[in-house]
Each structure stands twice: as structure tokens, then as C-alpha cells.
Amino acid sequence: MNNSPSSRSIAIACGGTGGHLFPGLAVAHELLERGCSVTLLVSPKDVDQQAIKRVLGMEVMTLPAVGLKRGGEIAFLRGFCRSYRAAKKLFRSRLPQAVLAMGGFTSAPPVLAAKTCGAQAFLHESNTVPGRANRWLSWLVNRAFVGFPVAARRLHTNRVTITGTPVRPQFRLRDAAECRIALGLHPDRPLLAVIGGSQGASGINDLIIQSLPLISRSLPMLQWFHLTGPSDTGRVEHAYRDLGLNAVVRPFFAEMELVLGAATAAISRAGASSLAEFAAMQVPALLVPYPAATENHQFHNARAFVETGAARLLSQDQATPEALTNLLLDLVESKVVRETTQKALARWQAPAAAEQIAEAILESITQAEPAPTEVRPTPASATR
């Protein structure tokens, strides 16, 4: 048996949202660096299909999974069964030594298929409150990894390692002026990044449109990068244009490391992956958690950062142009506030998270492999 890393195949189920996909990609790159063969299992959603266009050196398989929504139970079950069969067919032709689930509706069928085929299974939970898929999978996995310590108590396993949430290697401190120039913006003017997550956020888009007249009067030198999602790009562009503001508006943008490198501050949802990227690049953020997130997990993510001084919090139901502008004034204009926030963000950095997860998976595979059988030479007397 060839026990070298290059003989090892790892599947990573990481589709559905950027919060599942991008940490999965970070681990995938670490495994590639160690000579492993990596297969990404993603969903048909546009965020996955856009992101995988930049993937190199690994196989990508789209599973026909769909999320569980009220009234969509039959579609969910149909997608689950189809995804399970597709994953099992793949694993029968080329069985991976391990499958890593990053959470979400794409992750459960491959883990179940892997276990029935004899592969090891692992999961990573980025949020403070584990999702339904990961809570169910935690009964089955060999080990779980978590981004927030509090999440460990909510999983059905004692084999939990606190790693933080992996970020891709390009998310590191950068020169702000160079990043702004790369985005077509002025190098010396402050930049506010508005980020609704990988799919945009209509609630944040509405809030910004309502608040632009007041913010532009209070912060006349501010320039903008606004990630709208696919539905609101036109009306958001129109709002900036009407006020003559210097803004880059995009429905989707792959090079978010440039945006965060350019940003003086950000307005964002509170997905765990976004928070990990803010910490990695020390971007002070005003967090507006998605109010309909399952079990309100974005609020709990945000609160963990706010309690340590690493972010500001504004509930969407209490958000007004005045409240938003007052909070932004501190983050954009006060050097002391930004530096204090950045020091707090540095404590949330987990630069070795992807490496730690990759190493733990490979170590577990090695320990499970049978020791090579020693072949002893036949004594000459036995052949006479």
C-alpha cells in the first residue's frame, strides 16, 4: 500500500453559501500543498458556480442538493437522495480516505455515503450555533473542528478541536492604497466596503440607500465598494449616481481580498466566514446580522466579536440612517477607535486553522492505516 500523501484522496463538501465554500477552499489548498488529491462537492447555486471558476488543481463535482425550506420538504428529500446516490457512485469508483463537511445542505449526503463506503468523516462548524446538518453529522464523524469555542457544546461528539475558521491564503494584511488603485478608486481617500455576504443582502442595500444622503454629508471624502448580490445592483448604482458619489457597485466580486485590503471599515452581515476574513485583514466592521438566520446564529456570531471590542453591532430592526451614520463616524474618522478595534480583531485571527485541520485529517488517516507487513526472506535450508 502506498501511504504517501500523494496517494491520499480527500473530498470536501462545502457548497451552498460562501460561508461554507470559502473555508472549504482554504483547507483544500492546504491539502494540495501536502500532495493530496482533492475533490470539491458543491451545489448548483450561483455562488458556488462562480467561485469554482477560479479553482485549480482539484476536481469539482456539483451535487443536485437543495436547501430545506418551509413548503419545500419534498424537493429537499429528492435532492438529498439524488446527492447521496451521486456521491456514492463517485466514491465507489474512487474511494477517498476521508470526507470533510463544512456544513449546509450539501454536506450531509456525501458524509453518509462516505461512511457506508468505509471512509473517515470530519466536519467543520464556523458559527457559534451549529447548523442542523452539522448537528446531525456530529453523531457520525471521526472528529469535529469549530471556529468558536461555544459551538463545541452543541455538537454530539466529544472529539472536538477548536481551530478557528479557515481563510484563504490571499487574505492577509495589504497596502490599502495599492488595493484601492486596483479597484479603480482614489488611493488616499477612505473606503467603506458594504458586504451583504456571498449572495448580497437586500436589508443592508435598503438601509444604505436610505442613509446615503446623511452619510455623504457627514463623510464627504468617503468612497464606496458595494457588493449588492444579484437582485439589487441597478437600484443601488442609481442611488450612488444620483448623489455623485465615487462608488464601485458589483453583484458579485471574486477578489474580496482586494476589497478588504482597501477598506477603512466595512458594513456587513455576520456570517462566520466574513468575520474570519475581517480578523485576518483587521478590518473594523459594523455588523448588521441577518435577522432570519437559522436560530439567529448571525447575532450570536456578532455578539462574540462585539463583546471583545472587535466590531460594532446594529440590529436591522433598529437601524436608522442616524444610528448608522453615528456608528460609521467613529469607525471611519477616529484613528484611536480603528486601532483599538484592530487590536481586538487580531485576537480572533486563526492563521493556522486550515493547516491544523489538514494535518489532523492526514494524521487520522495514517493512524487508521494498517502497518505494512514485514516480508522475511525464506531461509535457504527451507528450500532444500
Short mmCIF file of C-alpha atoms in Angstrom, two decimals, residues 44-278:
data_model
loop_
_atom_site.label_atom_id
_atom_site.label_comp_id
_atom_site.label_asym_id
_atom_site.label_seq_id
_atom_site.Cartn_x
_atom_site.Cartn_y
_atom_site.Cartn_z
CA PRO A 44 -25.76 24.23 -8.23
CA LYS A 45 -26.17 27.69 -6.63
CA ASP A 46 -24.62 30.60 -8.45
CA VAL A 47 -22.22 31.49 -5.63
CA ASP A 48 -20.63 28.03 -5.92
CA GLN A 49 -20.53 28.01 -9.69
CA GLN A 50 -18.95 31.48 -9.82
CA ALA A 51 -16.30 30.64 -7.24
CA ILE A 52 -15.22 27.32 -8.73
CA LYS A 53 -14.27 29.04 -11.99
CA ARG A 54 -11.05 30.06 -10.22
CA VAL A 55 -10.34 26.63 -8.73
CA LEU A 56 -7.19 24.94 -9.98
CA GLY A 57 -5.62 21.58 -9.26
CA MET A 58 -8.68 19.80 -7.88
CA GLU A 59 -11.76 18.02 -9.18
CA VAL A 60 -15.17 19.67 -8.73
CA MET A 61 -18.48 17.82 -8.64
CA THR A 62 -21.86 19.56 -8.45
CA LEU A 63 -24.42 17.70 -6.35
CA PRO A 64 -28.17 18.21 -7.01
CA ALA A 65 -28.85 19.17 -3.39
CA VAL A 66 -31.33 21.89 -2.40
CA GLY A 67 -31.81 23.66 0.91
CA LEU A 68 -34.61 22.81 3.31
CA LYS A 69 -37.32 25.47 3.21
CA ARG A 70 -40.85 25.54 4.56
CA GLY A 71 -43.07 24.01 1.94
CA GLY A 72 -40.08 22.56 0.10
CA GLU A 73 -39.64 19.36 2.07
CA ILE A 74 -40.26 17.08 -0.92
CA ALA A 75 -37.71 18.94 -3.07
CA PHE A 76 -35.20 18.74 -0.22
CA LEU A 77 -35.66 14.98 0.19
CA ARG A 78 -35.44 14.43 -3.55
CA GLY A 79 -32.23 16.46 -3.73
CA PHE A 80 -30.82 14.65 -0.68
CA CYS A 81 -31.42 11.22 -2.22
CA ARG A 82 -30.01 12.24 -5.60
CA SER A 83 -26.93 13.75 -3.95
CA TYR A 84 -26.40 10.62 -1.86
CA ARG A 85 -26.56 8.39 -4.93
CA ALA A 86 -24.23 10.67 -6.91
CA ALA A 87 -21.69 10.77 -4.06
CA LYS A 88 -21.84 7.02 -3.54
CA LYS A 89 -21.30 6.38 -7.26
CA LEU A 90 -18.26 8.68 -7.18
CA PHE A 91 -16.84 7.02 -4.06
CA ARG A 92 -17.32 3.52 -5.46
CA SER A 93 -15.19 4.43 -8.47
CA ARG A 94 -12.56 6.23 -6.38
CA LEU A 95 -12.97 5.94 -2.63
CA PRO A 96 -11.48 8.87 -0.68
CA GLN A 97 -9.73 8.19 2.59
CA ALA A 98 -11.77 10.99 4.18
CA VAL A 99 -14.65 13.39 3.61
CA LEU A 100 -14.75 16.82 5.28
CA ALA A 101 -18.16 18.51 5.67
CA MET A 102 -18.20 22.29 6.01
CA GLY A 103 -21.90 22.48 6.92
CA GLY A 104 -25.06 23.24 5.00
CA PHE A 105 -27.39 21.17 2.85
CA THR A 106 -24.62 19.98 0.50
CA SER A 107 -22.63 18.27 3.25
CA ALA A 108 -24.85 15.54 4.71
CA PRO A 109 -25.30 13.19 1.70
CA PRO A 110 -21.54 12.85 0.97
CA VAL A 111 -20.70 12.13 4.60
CA LEU A 112 -23.39 9.46 4.81
CA ALA A 113 -22.17 7.95 1.52
CA ALA A 114 -18.56 8.05 2.73
CA LYS A 115 -19.35 6.25 5.97
CA THR A 116 -21.22 3.47 4.16
CA CYS A 117 -18.19 3.07 1.87
CA GLY A 118 -15.71 2.85 4.75
CA ALA A 119 -14.10 6.31 4.58
CA GLN A 120 -13.41 8.54 7.58
CA ALA A 121 -15.60 11.62 8.07
CA PHE A 122 -14.92 15.04 9.59
CA LEU A 123 -16.80 18.30 9.92
CA HIS A 124 -16.03 21.95 10.48
CA GLU A 125 -18.55 24.31 12.08
CA SER A 126 -17.80 28.01 11.60
CA ASN A 127 -20.69 29.54 13.56
CA THR A 128 -21.37 29.92 17.26
CA VAL A 129 -24.61 27.96 16.79
CA PRO A 130 -24.06 24.80 14.69
CA GLY A 131 -26.41 24.28 11.78
CA ARG A 132 -28.83 21.38 11.56
CA ALA A 133 -26.70 19.43 9.10
CA ASN A 134 -23.60 19.59 11.29
CA ARG A 135 -25.51 18.76 14.46
CA TRP A 136 -26.85 15.62 12.79
CA LEU A 137 -23.50 14.72 11.23
CA SER A 138 -21.66 15.13 14.53
CA TRP A 139 -23.04 11.73 15.62
CA LEU A 140 -21.17 10.13 12.70
CA VAL A 141 -17.83 11.89 12.29
CA ASN A 142 -14.40 10.84 13.49
CA ARG A 143 -13.61 14.40 14.60
CA ALA A 144 -15.19 17.86 14.54
CA PHE A 145 -13.47 21.24 14.21
CA VAL A 146 -15.08 24.51 15.35
CA GLY A 147 -14.49 28.20 14.79
CA PHE A 148 -15.98 29.40 18.09
CA PRO A 149 -15.35 27.53 21.37
CA VAL A 150 -19.03 27.78 22.36
CA ALA A 151 -20.04 25.67 19.35
CA ALA A 152 -18.32 22.58 20.77
CA ARG A 153 -21.01 22.18 23.44
CA ARG A 154 -23.75 21.98 20.81
CA LEU A 155 -22.29 19.07 18.85
CA HIS A 156 -22.97 15.40 19.64
CA THR A 157 -19.34 14.38 20.00
CA ASN A 158 -16.53 14.84 22.48
CA ARG A 159 -13.90 14.67 19.73
CA VAL A 160 -13.82 18.41 19.01
CA THR A 161 -10.84 20.64 18.21
CA ILE A 162 -11.08 24.44 18.34
CA THR A 163 -9.28 25.70 15.24
CA GLY A 164 -10.94 28.96 14.30
CA THR A 165 -12.39 29.37 10.80
CA PRO A 166 -10.01 28.86 7.86
CA VAL A 167 -9.43 31.73 5.46
CA ARG A 168 -7.81 31.52 2.05
CA PRO A 169 -4.09 32.42 1.94
CA GLN A 170 -4.64 35.64 -0.03
CA PHE A 171 -6.47 37.15 2.97
CA ARG A 172 -3.53 38.88 4.65
CA LEU A 173 -2.63 42.46 5.52
CA ARG A 174 -2.19 44.53 2.35
CA ASP A 175 -1.27 48.06 1.29
CA ALA A 176 -4.56 49.98 1.25
CA ALA A 177 -3.52 52.47 -1.45
CA GLU A 178 -2.44 49.71 -3.84
CA CYS A 179 -5.70 47.85 -3.32
CA ARG A 180 -7.76 50.99 -3.94
CA ILE A 181 -5.91 51.68 -7.17
CA ALA A 182 -6.53 48.08 -8.28
CA LEU A 183 -10.25 48.68 -7.72
CA GLY A 184 -10.20 51.92 -9.71
CA LEU A 185 -10.57 54.13 -6.63
CA HIS A 186 -8.61 57.06 -5.16
CA PRO A 187 -5.61 55.76 -3.18
CA ASP A 188 -5.79 58.30 -0.33
CA ARG A 189 -9.50 58.62 0.38
CA PRO A 190 -11.19 56.40 3.00
CA LEU A 191 -13.20 53.47 1.67
CA LEU A 192 -16.31 51.89 3.12
CA ALA A 193 -16.98 48.32 1.98
CA VAL A 194 -20.63 47.25 2.07
CA ILE A 195 -20.82 43.45 2.06
CA GLY A 196 -24.06 41.52 2.25
CA GLY A 197 -22.38 38.12 2.08
CA SER A 198 -21.82 35.98 -0.99
CA GLN A 199 -25.45 36.41 -2.10
CA GLY A 200 -25.98 40.04 -1.11
CA ALA A 201 -28.40 41.41 1.46
CA SER A 202 -31.47 43.40 0.46
CA GLY A 203 -31.92 44.67 4.01
CA ILE A 204 -28.46 46.25 4.03
CA ASN A 205 -28.94 47.56 0.49
CA ASP A 206 -32.19 49.29 1.55
CA LEU A 207 -30.52 50.75 4.64
CA ILE A 208 -27.61 52.18 2.65
CA ILE A 209 -29.90 53.72 0.01
CA GLN A 210 -31.92 55.43 2.77
CA SER A 211 -28.78 56.58 4.59
CA LEU A 212 -26.63 57.81 1.69
CA PRO A 213 -27.75 61.49 1.83
CA LEU A 214 -26.88 61.77 5.53
CA ILE A 215 -23.66 59.74 5.32
CA SER A 216 -22.41 61.69 2.30
CA ARG A 217 -22.94 64.99 4.14
CA SER A 218 -21.21 63.69 7.29
CA LEU A 219 -18.34 61.93 5.48
CA PRO A 220 -17.90 63.84 2.18
CA MET A 221 -14.49 62.25 1.40
CA LEU A 222 -15.80 58.69 1.69
CA GLN A 223 -15.69 56.37 -1.31
CA TRP A 224 -17.53 53.07 -1.57
CA PHE A 225 -17.33 49.48 -2.68
CA HIS A 226 -20.77 47.87 -2.51
CA LEU A 227 -21.41 44.15 -3.05
CA THR A 228 -25.15 44.02 -3.71
CA GLY A 229 -25.95 40.43 -4.65
CA PRO A 230 -27.72 39.65 -7.94
CA SER A 231 -31.06 41.42 -7.36
CA ASP A 232 -30.33 45.00 -6.33
CA THR A 233 -27.38 46.13 -8.43
CA GLY A 234 -29.31 48.56 -10.65
CA ARG A 235 -31.13 50.47 -7.94
CA VAL A 236 -28.02 50.68 -5.72
CA GLU A 237 -25.94 52.03 -8.61
CA HIS A 238 -28.68 54.58 -9.28
CA ALA A 239 -28.62 55.78 -5.64
CA TYR A 240 -24.85 56.44 -5.69
CA ARG A 241 -25.01 58.06 -9.11
CA ASP A 242 -27.80 60.45 -8.09
CA LEU A 243 -25.61 61.80 -5.29
CA GLY A 244 -22.45 61.95 -7.40
CA LEU A 245 -20.57 59.58 -5.11
CA ASN A 246 -17.42 57.67 -6.03
CA ALA A 247 -18.60 54.06 -5.79
CA VAL A 248 -17.87 50.65 -7.26
CA VAL A 249 -21.04 48.53 -7.25
CA ARG A 250 -20.93 44.83 -8.10
CA PRO A 251 -23.43 41.94 -7.79
CA PHE A 252 -20.56 39.53 -7.12
CA PHE A 253 -16.81 40.01 -6.79
CA ALA A 254 -14.28 37.21 -6.63
CA GLU A 255 -11.26 39.16 -5.35
CA MET A 256 -12.60 40.15 -1.95
CA GLU A 257 -9.07 40.28 -0.57
CA LEU A 258 -8.61 43.49 -2.62
CA VAL A 259 -11.80 44.97 -1.20
CA LEU A 260 -10.87 44.25 2.41
CA GLY A 261 -7.30 45.35 1.79
CA ALA A 262 -8.63 48.69 0.53
CA ALA A 263 -11.29 49.17 3.22
CA THR A 264 -11.09 51.68 6.06
CA ALA A 265 -14.17 50.00 7.54
CA ALA A 266 -17.00 47.70 6.48
CA ILE A 267 -20.73 47.24 6.89
CA SER A 268 -21.57 43.56 6.77
CA ARG A 269 -23.73 40.66 7.77
CA ALA A 270 -22.22 38.48 10.49
CA GLY A 271 -21.52 35.18 8.80
CA ALA A 272 -18.60 33.38 10.42
CA SER A 273 -16.53 33.28 7.24
CA SER A 274 -16.82 37.05 6.78
CA LEU A 275 -15.83 37.62 10.41
CA ALA A 276 -12.78 35.40 9.98
CA GLU A 277 -11.74 37.42 6.91
CA PHE A 278 -12.20 40.70 8.80
#
